[in-house]
C-alpha positions as a Markdown table, in Angstrom:
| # | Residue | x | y | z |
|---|---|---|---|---|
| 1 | Unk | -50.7 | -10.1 | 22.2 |
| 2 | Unk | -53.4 | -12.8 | 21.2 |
| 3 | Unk | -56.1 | -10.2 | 21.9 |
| 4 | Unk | -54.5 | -8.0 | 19.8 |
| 5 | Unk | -54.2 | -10.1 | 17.1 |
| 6 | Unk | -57.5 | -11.5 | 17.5 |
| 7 | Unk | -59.3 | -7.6 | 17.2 |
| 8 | Unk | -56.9 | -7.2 | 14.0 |
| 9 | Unk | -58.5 | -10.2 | 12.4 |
| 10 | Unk | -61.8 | -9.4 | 13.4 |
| 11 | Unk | -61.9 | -5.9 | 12.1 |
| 12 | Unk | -61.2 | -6.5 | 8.4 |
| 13 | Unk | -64.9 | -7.9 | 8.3 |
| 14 | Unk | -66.2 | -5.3 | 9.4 |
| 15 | Unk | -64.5 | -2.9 | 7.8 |
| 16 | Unk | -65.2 | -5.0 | 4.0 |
| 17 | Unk | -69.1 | -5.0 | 5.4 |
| 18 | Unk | -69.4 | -1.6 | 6.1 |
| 19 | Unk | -67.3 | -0.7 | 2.3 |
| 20 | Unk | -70.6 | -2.8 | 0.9 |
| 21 | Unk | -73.3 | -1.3 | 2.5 |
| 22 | Unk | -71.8 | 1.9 | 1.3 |
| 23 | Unk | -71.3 | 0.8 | -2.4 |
| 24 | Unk | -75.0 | -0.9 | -2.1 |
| 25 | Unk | -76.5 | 2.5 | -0.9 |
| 26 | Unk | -74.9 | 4.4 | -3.5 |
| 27 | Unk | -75.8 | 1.9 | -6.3 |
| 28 | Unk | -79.8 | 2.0 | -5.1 |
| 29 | Unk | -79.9 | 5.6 | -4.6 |
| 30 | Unk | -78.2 | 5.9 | -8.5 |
| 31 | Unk | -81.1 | 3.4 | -9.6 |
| 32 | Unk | -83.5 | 4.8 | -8.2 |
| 33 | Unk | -82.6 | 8.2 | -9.7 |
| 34 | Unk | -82.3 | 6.9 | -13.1 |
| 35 | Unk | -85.6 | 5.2 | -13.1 |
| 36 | Unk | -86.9 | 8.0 | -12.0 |
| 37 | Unk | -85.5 | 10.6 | -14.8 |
| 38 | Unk | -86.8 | 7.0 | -17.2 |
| 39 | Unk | -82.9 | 6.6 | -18.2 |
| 40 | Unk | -81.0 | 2.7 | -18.1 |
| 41 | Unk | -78.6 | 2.6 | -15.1 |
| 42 | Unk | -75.6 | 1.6 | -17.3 |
C-alpha cells in the first residue's frame, strides 16, 4: 500500500510538468508566429 501511495504522490508532478512544457511549447510556437507575420502576441 505505501508504494502505492507513494507512485500516486509522485505522479502529479509529473503530470503538472509535462501540462507546462506543453502550454510553454504552444505559447513559443504562437510568438514566434506572430513575430513573424510582425503582429503583438496579445
Amino acid at each position: 500500500m505505501t508504494t502505492l501511495f507513494a507512485f500516486y504522490v509522485l505522479i502529479w508532478p509529473a503530470l503538472t510538468l509535462g501540462v507546462l512544457v506543453l502550454i510553454c511549447r504552444a505559447v513559443l510556437r504562437d510568438r514566434r508566429e506572430a513575430r513573424r507575420q510582425h503582429r503583438q502576441l496579445v
